[in-house]
Coordinates of C-alpha atoms and ligand atoms in Angstrom, one line a residue:
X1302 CA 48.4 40.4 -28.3
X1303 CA 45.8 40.4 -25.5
X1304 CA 42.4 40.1 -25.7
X1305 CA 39.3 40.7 -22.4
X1306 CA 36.6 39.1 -22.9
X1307 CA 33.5 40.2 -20.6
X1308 CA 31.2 37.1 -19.4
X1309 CA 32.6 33.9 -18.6
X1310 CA 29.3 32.0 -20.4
X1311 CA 29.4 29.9 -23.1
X1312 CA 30.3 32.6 -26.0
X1313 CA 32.8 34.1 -23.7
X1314 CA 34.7 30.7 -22.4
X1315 CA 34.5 29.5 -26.0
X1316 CA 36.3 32.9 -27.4
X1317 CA 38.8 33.0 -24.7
X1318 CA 39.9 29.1 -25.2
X1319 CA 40.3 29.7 -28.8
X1320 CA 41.6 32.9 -29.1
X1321 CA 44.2 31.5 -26.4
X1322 CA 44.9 28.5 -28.4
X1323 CA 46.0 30.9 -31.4
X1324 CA 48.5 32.8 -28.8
X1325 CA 46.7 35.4 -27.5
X1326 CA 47.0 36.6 -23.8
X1327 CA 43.4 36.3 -22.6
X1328 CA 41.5 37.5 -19.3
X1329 CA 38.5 37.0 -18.7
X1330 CA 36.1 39.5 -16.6
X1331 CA 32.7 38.1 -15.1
X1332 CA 30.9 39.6 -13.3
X1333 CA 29.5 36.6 -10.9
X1334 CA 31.8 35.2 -7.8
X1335 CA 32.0 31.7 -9.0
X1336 CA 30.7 29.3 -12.3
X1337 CA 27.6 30.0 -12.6
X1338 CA 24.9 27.1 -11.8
X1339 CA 21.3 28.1 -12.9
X1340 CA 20.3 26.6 -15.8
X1341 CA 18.4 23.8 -17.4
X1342 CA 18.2 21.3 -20.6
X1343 CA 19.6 22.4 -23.7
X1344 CA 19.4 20.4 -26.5
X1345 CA 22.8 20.6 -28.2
X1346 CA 23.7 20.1 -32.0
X1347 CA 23.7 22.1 -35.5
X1348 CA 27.1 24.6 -36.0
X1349 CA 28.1 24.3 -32.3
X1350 CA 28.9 21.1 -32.0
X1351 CA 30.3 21.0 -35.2
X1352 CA 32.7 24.2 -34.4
X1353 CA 33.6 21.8 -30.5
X1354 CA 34.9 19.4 -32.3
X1355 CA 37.2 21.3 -34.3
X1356 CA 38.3 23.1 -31.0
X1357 CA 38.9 19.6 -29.3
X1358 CA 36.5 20.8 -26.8
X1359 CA 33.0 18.4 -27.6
X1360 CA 34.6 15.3 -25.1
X1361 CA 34.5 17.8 -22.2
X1362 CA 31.0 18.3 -23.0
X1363 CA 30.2 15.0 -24.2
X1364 CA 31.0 13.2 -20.9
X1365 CA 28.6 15.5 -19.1
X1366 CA 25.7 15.2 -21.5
X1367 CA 22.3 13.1 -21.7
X1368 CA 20.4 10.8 -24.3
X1369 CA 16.8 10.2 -24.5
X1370 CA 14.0 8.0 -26.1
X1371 CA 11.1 9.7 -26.3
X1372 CA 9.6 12.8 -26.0
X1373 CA 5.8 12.7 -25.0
X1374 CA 3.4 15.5 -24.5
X1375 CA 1.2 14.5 -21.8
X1376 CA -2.3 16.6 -20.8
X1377 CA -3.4 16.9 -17.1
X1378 CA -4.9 13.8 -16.8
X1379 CA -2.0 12.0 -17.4
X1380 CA -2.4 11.1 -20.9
X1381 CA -0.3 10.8 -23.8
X1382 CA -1.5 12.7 -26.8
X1383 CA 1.5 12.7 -28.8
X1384 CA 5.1 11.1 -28.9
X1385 CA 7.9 11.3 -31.0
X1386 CA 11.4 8.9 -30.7
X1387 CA 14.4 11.4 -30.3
X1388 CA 16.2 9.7 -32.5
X1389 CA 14.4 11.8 -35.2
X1390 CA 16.7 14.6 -34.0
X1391 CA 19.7 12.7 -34.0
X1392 CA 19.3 11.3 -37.4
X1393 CA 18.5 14.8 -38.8
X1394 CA 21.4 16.0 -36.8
X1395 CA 23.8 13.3 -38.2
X1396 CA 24.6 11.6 -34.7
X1397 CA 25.5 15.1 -34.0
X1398 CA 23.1 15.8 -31.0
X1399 CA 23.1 15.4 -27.6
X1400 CA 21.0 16.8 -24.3
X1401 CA 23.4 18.9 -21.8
X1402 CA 22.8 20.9 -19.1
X1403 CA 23.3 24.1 -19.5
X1404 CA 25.8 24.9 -16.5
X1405 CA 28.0 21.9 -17.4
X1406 CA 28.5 23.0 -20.9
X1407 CA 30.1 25.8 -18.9
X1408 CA 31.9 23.5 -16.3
X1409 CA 33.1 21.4 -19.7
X1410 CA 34.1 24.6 -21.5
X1411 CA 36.0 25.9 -18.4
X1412 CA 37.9 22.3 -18.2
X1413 CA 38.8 23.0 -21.6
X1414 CA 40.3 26.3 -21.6
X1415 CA 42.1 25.0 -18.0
X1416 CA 44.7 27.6 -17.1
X1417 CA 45.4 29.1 -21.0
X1418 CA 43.0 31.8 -20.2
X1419 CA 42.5 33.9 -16.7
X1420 CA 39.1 34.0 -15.6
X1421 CA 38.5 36.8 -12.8
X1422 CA 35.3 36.6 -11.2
X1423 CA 33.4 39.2 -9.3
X1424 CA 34.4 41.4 -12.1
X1425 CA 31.4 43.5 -12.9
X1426 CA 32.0 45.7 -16.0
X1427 CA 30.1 48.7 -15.7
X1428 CA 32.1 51.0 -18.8
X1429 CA 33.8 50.4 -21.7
X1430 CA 35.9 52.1 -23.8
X1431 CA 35.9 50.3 -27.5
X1432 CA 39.5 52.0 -28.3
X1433 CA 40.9 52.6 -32.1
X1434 CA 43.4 50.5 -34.1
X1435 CA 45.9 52.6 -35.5
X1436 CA 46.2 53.9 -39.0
X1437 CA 48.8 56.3 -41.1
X1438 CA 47.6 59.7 -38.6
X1439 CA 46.2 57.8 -35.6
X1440 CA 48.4 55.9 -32.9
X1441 CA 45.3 54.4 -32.1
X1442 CA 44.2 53.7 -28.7
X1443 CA 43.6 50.2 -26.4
X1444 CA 40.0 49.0 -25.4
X1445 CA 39.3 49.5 -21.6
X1446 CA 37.2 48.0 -19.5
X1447 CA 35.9 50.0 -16.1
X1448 CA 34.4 47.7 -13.3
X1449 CA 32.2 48.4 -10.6
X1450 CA 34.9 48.0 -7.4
X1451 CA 36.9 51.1 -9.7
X1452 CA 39.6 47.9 -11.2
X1453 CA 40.5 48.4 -15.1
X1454 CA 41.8 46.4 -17.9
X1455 CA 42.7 47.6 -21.1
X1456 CA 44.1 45.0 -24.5
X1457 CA 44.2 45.3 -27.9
X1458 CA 41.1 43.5 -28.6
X1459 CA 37.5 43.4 -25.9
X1460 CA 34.9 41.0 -26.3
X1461 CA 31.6 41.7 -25.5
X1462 CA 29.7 38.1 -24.3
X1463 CA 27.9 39.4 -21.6
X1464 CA 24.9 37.9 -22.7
X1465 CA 21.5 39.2 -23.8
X1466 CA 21.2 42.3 -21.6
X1467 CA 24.8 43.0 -22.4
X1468 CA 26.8 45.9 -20.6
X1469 CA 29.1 46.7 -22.9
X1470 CA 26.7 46.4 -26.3
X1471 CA 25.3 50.2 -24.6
X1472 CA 28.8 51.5 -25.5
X1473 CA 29.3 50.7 -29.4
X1474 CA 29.0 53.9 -31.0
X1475 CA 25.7 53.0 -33.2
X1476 CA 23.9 50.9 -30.7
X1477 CA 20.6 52.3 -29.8
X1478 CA 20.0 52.4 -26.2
X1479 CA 17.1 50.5 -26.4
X1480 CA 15.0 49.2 -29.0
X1481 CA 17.7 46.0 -29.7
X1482 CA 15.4 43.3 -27.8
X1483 CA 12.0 41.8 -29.5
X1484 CA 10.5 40.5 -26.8
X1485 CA 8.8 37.0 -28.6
X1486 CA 6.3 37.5 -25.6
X1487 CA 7.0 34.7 -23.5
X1488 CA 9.0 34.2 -20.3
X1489 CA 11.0 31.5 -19.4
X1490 CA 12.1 29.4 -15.8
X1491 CA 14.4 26.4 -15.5
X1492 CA 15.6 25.1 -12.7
X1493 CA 17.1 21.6 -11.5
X1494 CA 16.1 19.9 -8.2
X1495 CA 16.8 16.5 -6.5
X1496 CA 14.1 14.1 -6.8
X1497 CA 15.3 10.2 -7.6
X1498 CA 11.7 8.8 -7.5
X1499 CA 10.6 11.5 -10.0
X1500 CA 13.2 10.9 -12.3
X1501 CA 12.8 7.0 -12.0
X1502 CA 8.9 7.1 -13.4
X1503 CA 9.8 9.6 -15.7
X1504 CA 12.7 7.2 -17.0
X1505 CA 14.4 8.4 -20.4
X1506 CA 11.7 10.0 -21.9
X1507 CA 11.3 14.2 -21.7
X1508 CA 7.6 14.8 -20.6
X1509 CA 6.3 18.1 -22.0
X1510 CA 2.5 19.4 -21.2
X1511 CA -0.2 19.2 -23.8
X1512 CA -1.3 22.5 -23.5
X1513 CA -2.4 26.2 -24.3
X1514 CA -0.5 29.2 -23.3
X1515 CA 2.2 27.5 -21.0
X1516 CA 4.4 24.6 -21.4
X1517 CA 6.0 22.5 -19.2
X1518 CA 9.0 20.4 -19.7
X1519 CA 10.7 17.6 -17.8
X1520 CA 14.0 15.6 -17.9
X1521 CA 16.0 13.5 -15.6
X1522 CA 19.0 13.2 -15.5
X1523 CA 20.9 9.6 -14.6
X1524 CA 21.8 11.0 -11.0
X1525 CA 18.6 11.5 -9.6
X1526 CA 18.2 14.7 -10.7
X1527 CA 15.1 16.7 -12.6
X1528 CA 15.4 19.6 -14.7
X1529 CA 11.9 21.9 -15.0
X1530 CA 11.7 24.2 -17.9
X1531 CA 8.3 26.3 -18.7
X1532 CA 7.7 28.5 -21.2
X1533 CA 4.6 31.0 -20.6
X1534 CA 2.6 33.9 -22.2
X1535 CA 3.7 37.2 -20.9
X1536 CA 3.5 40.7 -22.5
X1537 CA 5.4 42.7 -19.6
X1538 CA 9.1 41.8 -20.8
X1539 CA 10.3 43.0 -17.4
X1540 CA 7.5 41.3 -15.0
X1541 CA 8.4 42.8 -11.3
X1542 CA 8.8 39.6 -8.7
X1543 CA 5.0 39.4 -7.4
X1544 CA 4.4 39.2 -11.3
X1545 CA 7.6 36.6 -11.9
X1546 CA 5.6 34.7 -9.1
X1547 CA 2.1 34.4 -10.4
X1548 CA 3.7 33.7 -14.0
X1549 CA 5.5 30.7 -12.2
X1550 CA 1.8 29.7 -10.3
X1551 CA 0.2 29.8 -14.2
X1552 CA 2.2 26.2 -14.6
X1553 CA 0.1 24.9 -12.0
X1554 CA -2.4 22.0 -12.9
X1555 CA -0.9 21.1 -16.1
X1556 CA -0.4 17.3 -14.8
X1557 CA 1.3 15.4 -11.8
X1558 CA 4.5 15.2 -12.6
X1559 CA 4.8 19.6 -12.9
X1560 CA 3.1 19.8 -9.9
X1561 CA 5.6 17.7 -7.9
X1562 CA 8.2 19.7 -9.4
X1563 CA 6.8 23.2 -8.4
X1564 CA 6.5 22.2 -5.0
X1565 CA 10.6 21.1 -5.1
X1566 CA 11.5 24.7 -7.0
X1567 CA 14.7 25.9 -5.2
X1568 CA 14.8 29.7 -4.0
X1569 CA 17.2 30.5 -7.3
X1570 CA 15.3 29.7 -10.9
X1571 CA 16.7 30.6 -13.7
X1572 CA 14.5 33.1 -15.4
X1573 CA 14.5 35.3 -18.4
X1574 CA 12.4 37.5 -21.2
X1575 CA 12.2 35.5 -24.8
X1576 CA 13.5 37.6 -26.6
X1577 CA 15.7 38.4 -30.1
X1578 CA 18.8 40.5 -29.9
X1579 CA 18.8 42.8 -33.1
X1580 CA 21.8 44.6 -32.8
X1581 CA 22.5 47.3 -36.3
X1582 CA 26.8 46.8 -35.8
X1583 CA 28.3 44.2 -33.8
X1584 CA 32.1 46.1 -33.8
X1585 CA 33.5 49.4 -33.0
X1586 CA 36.9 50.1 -32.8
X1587 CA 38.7 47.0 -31.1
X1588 CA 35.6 46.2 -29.2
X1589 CA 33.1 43.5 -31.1
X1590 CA 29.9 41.5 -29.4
X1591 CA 29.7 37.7 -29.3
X1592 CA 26.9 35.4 -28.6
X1593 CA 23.4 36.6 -27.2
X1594 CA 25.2 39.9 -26.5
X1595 CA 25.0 40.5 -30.6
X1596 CA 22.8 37.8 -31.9
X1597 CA 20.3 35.9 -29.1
X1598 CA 18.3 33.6 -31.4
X1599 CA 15.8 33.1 -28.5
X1600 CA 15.3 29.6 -26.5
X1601 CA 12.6 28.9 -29.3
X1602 CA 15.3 28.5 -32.2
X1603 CA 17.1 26.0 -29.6
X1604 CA 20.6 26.9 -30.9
X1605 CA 21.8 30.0 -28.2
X1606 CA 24.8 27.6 -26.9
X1607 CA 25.8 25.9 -30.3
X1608 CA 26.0 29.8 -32.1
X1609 CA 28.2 31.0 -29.0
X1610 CA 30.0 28.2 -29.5
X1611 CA 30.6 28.5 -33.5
X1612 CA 30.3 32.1 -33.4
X1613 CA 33.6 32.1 -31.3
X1614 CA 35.4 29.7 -33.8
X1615 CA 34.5 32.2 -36.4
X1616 CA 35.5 35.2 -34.9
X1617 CA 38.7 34.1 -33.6
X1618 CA 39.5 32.0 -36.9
X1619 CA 38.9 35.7 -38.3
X1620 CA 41.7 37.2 -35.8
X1621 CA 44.0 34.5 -36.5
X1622 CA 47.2 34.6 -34.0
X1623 CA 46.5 38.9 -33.5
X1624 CA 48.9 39.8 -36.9
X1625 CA 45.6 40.5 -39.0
X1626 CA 43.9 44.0 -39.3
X1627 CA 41.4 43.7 -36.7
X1628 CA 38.9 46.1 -38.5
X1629 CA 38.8 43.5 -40.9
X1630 CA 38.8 40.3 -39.0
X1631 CA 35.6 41.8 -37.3
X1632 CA 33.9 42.8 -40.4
X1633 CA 35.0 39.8 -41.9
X1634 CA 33.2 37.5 -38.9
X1635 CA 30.1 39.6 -38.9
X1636 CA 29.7 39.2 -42.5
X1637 CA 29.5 35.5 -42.7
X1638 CA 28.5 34.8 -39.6
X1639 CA 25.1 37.9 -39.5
X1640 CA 23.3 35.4 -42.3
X1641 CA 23.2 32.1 -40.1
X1642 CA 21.6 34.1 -37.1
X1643 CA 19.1 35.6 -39.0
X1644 CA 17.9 32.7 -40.3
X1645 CA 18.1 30.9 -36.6
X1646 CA 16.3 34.5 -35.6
X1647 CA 13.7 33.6 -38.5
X1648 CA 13.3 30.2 -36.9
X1649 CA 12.7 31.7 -33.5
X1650 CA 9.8 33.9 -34.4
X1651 CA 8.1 31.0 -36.4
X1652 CA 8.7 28.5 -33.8
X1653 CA 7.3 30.8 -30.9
X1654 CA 3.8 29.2 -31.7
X1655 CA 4.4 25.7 -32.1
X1656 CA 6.3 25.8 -28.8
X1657 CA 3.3 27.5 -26.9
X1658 CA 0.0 27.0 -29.1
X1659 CA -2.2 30.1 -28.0
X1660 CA -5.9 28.2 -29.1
X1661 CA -7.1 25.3 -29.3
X1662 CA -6.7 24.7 -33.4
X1663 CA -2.8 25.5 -32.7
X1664 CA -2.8 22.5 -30.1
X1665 CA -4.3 20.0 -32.7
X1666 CA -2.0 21.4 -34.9
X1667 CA 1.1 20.6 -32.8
X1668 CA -0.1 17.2 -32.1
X1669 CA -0.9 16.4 -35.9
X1670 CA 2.9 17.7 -36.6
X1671 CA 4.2 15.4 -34.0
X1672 CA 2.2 12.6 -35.7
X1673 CA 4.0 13.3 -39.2
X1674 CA 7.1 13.2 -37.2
X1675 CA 7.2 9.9 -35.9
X1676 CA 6.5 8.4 -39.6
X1677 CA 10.2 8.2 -40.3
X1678 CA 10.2 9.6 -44.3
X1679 CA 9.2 13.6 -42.9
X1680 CA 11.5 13.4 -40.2
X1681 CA 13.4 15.6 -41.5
X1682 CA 11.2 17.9 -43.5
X1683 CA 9.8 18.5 -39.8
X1684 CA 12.9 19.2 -38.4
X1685 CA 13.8 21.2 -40.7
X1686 CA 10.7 23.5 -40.3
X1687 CA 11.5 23.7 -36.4
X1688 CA 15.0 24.5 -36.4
X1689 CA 15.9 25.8 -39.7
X1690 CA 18.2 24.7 -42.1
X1691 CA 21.4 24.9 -40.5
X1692 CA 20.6 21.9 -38.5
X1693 CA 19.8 19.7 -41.0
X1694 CA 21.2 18.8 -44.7
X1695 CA 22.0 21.8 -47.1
X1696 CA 22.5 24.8 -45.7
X1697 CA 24.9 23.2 -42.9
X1698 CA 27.4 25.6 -42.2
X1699 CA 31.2 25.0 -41.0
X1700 CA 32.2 27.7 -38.8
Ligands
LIG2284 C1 22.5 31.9 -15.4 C2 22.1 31.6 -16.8 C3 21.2 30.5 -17.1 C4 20.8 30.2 -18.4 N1 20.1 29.1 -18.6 C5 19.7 28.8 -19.9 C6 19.1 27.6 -20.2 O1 18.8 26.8 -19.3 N2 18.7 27.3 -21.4 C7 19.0 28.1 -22.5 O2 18.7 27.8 -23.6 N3 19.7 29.2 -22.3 C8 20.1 29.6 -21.0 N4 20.8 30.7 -20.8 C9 21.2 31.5 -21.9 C10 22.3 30.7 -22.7 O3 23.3 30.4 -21.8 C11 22.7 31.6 -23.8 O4 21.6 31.8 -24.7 C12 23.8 31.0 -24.7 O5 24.5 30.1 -24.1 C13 24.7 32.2 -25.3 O6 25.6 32.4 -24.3 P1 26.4 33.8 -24.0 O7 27.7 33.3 -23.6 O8 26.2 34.7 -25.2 O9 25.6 34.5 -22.8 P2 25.3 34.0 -21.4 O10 25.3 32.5 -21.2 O11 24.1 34.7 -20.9 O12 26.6 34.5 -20.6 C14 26.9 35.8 -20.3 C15 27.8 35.9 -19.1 O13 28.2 37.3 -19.0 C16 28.2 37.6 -17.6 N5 28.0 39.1 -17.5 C17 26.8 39.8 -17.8 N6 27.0 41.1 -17.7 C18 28.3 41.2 -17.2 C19 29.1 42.4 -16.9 N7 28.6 43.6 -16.9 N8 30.4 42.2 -16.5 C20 30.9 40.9 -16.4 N9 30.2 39.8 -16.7 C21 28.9 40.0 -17.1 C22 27.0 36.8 -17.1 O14 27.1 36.6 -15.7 C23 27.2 35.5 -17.8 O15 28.1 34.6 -17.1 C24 21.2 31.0 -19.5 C25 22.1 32.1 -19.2 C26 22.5 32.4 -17.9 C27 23.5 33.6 -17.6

């Protein structure tokens, strides 16, 4: 059986390595010339790490990722108004947590898949066909995918993991043509950028601003390097560039250690709407969605990577080795998988306020939470409340 799969992100290498692993032929189309290297820190636990190491794929990850201390909000001055040890998030993870970047979870997935997959890049898909499956009067029909430089592909199966503005979501029967994104109203940057002095005063602790409307978040990472993340206010979710660089100047004069690391921004940033991906049907035909492409949870639920990542166990575990009715391996994976992204989703929207307080009693708020959580005993009532269930204790599910 052969299977496309459209993006070579995270959902789409983790889908083609497992899918490959149960026999499939798999060929990857995406659309960008080479692996992909904007990104910043994501924190990495909860069903997707869970999901790696079933798929023998978490030491290719592991050996690129990051551990910290501390986190400490810091205001412009320079001081520390609250801390909390990371450790809080590993326990409540069960050990199961670590910081990557986001790039080398894709440089770690792409070591994992190694040569069972084919990856073409510079493949832009610009149309799809989602195809039939055959039944007693229909011969059924392939998927096809069209690309821009007038190449096509065609397989039994297509996966859709072309991320949150997806291409090929626009061509399942059923899908609205717009409408799908809530925009959480916030924008996002990240960027990384070398800076060894940096990163030595700012040690293994991640330095996030104390403040209103904005945040700024710092890492290093043991070579030298800094990754900047900031999360803004923004109620245009498609901000032209003069407005994507005044949104950028609004994470001016929130301490030292940001403004250093606007002045070293490279020319590419990473840099994206927050938003949730609400998608009525995630299958048509042989054609189904994967990862933000059907569900984005939004940075704020902090699990886009890990539900790529387990979404693609469960879908192919649903396909099997390509002798199950596809129909119902898709319904099948959208009906247990649908009810741990919408509660991620849930903890998206509620989290959008603790991550950027908009007033001042929001702030105090914030900091009194923080407080709780470094008492050890609510650890992980806190945790709970900022990413949801599925991260911590009951509720964990095993893709
Ligand atoms: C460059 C980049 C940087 C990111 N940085 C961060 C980050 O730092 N932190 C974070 O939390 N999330 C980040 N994200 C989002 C995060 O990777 C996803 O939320 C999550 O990993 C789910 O992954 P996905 O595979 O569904 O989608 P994505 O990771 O968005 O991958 C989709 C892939 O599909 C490709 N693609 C899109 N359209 C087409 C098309 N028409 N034809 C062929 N290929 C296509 C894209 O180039 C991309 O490689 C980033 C995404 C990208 C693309």
């Amino acid at each position: 059986m052969q299977a496309l799969v459209v993006g070579a992100g995270i959902g789409g290498l983790a889908v083609a390595g497992a899918l490959a692993r149960d026999g499939w032929q798999v060929t990857v189309l995406e659309q960008a010339p080479g692996p992909r290297t904007a990104g910043y820190m994501i924190d990495f636990f909860g069903p997707g790490f869970v999901a790696a190491e079933s798929l023998g794929a978490i030491t290719h990850l592991q050996r690129r990722s990051e551990l910290y201390e501390r986190a400490r909000y810091v205001d412009p001055t320079g001081r520390t108004r609250a801390r909390f040890p990371m450790d809080s998030f590993l326990n409540a993870a069960h050990g199961k947590f670590f910081s990557i970047l986001r790039p080398d979870i894709e440089t770690g997935l792409r070591e994992w898949v190694g040569n069972s997959a084919t990856i073409v890049q510079g493949a832009k898909v610009v149309s799809v066909e989602p195809g039939r499956c055959p039944d007693a009067e229909d011969p059924g029909m392939p998927a096809r995918a069209l690309l821009a430089d007038g190449r096509s592909f065609e397989a039994d199966l297509l996966v859709g993991a072309d991320g949150i503005h997806s291409a090929v979501r626009g061509f399942l029967p059923g899908t609205p043509a717009s409408g799908v994104l809530r925009h959480l109203g916030l924008h996002v940057f990240g960027y990384v950028f070398y800076d060894p002095e940096l990163a030595a005063s700012l040690g293994r602790d991640v330095v996030l601003s104390d403040s209103l409307v904005r945040q700024a978040t710092l890492y290093a990472l043991s070579d030298g390097r800094v990754t900047f993340f900031g999360v803004v206010e923004c109620s245009d979710p498609d901000p032209d560039g003069d407005a994507r660089e005044d949104l950028i100047k609004q994470f001016r004069g929130l301490g030292a250690h940001v403004d250093r690391a606007l002045a070293r921004r490279p020319a590419e940033i990473f840099e994206d709407v927050v938003a949730l991906a609400v998608v009525p049907a995630w299958s048509a035909g042989r054609c189904v969605l994967l990862g933000d492409a059907a569900f984005a949870v939004s940075l704020l639920a902090g699990q886009g990577a890990s539900l790529a990542i387990s979404g693609a166990k469960v879908l192919a575990d649903a396909l099997g080795s390509g002798g199950n009715d596809i129909p119902a391996a898709l319904a099948g994976y959208e009906a247990s998988w649908r009810p741990v992204v919408e509660q991620q989703q849930e903890a998206g929207r509620r989290n959008a306020r603790f991550f950027v307080p908009s007033g001042r009693r929001a702030l105090l708020l914030r900091r009194w939470s923080l407080h709780l959580m470094s008492l050890g005993p609510v650890n992980a009532v806190i945790a709970r409340r900022v990413f949801g269930a599925s991260v911590v204790g009951k509720g964990h599910p095993a893709p």
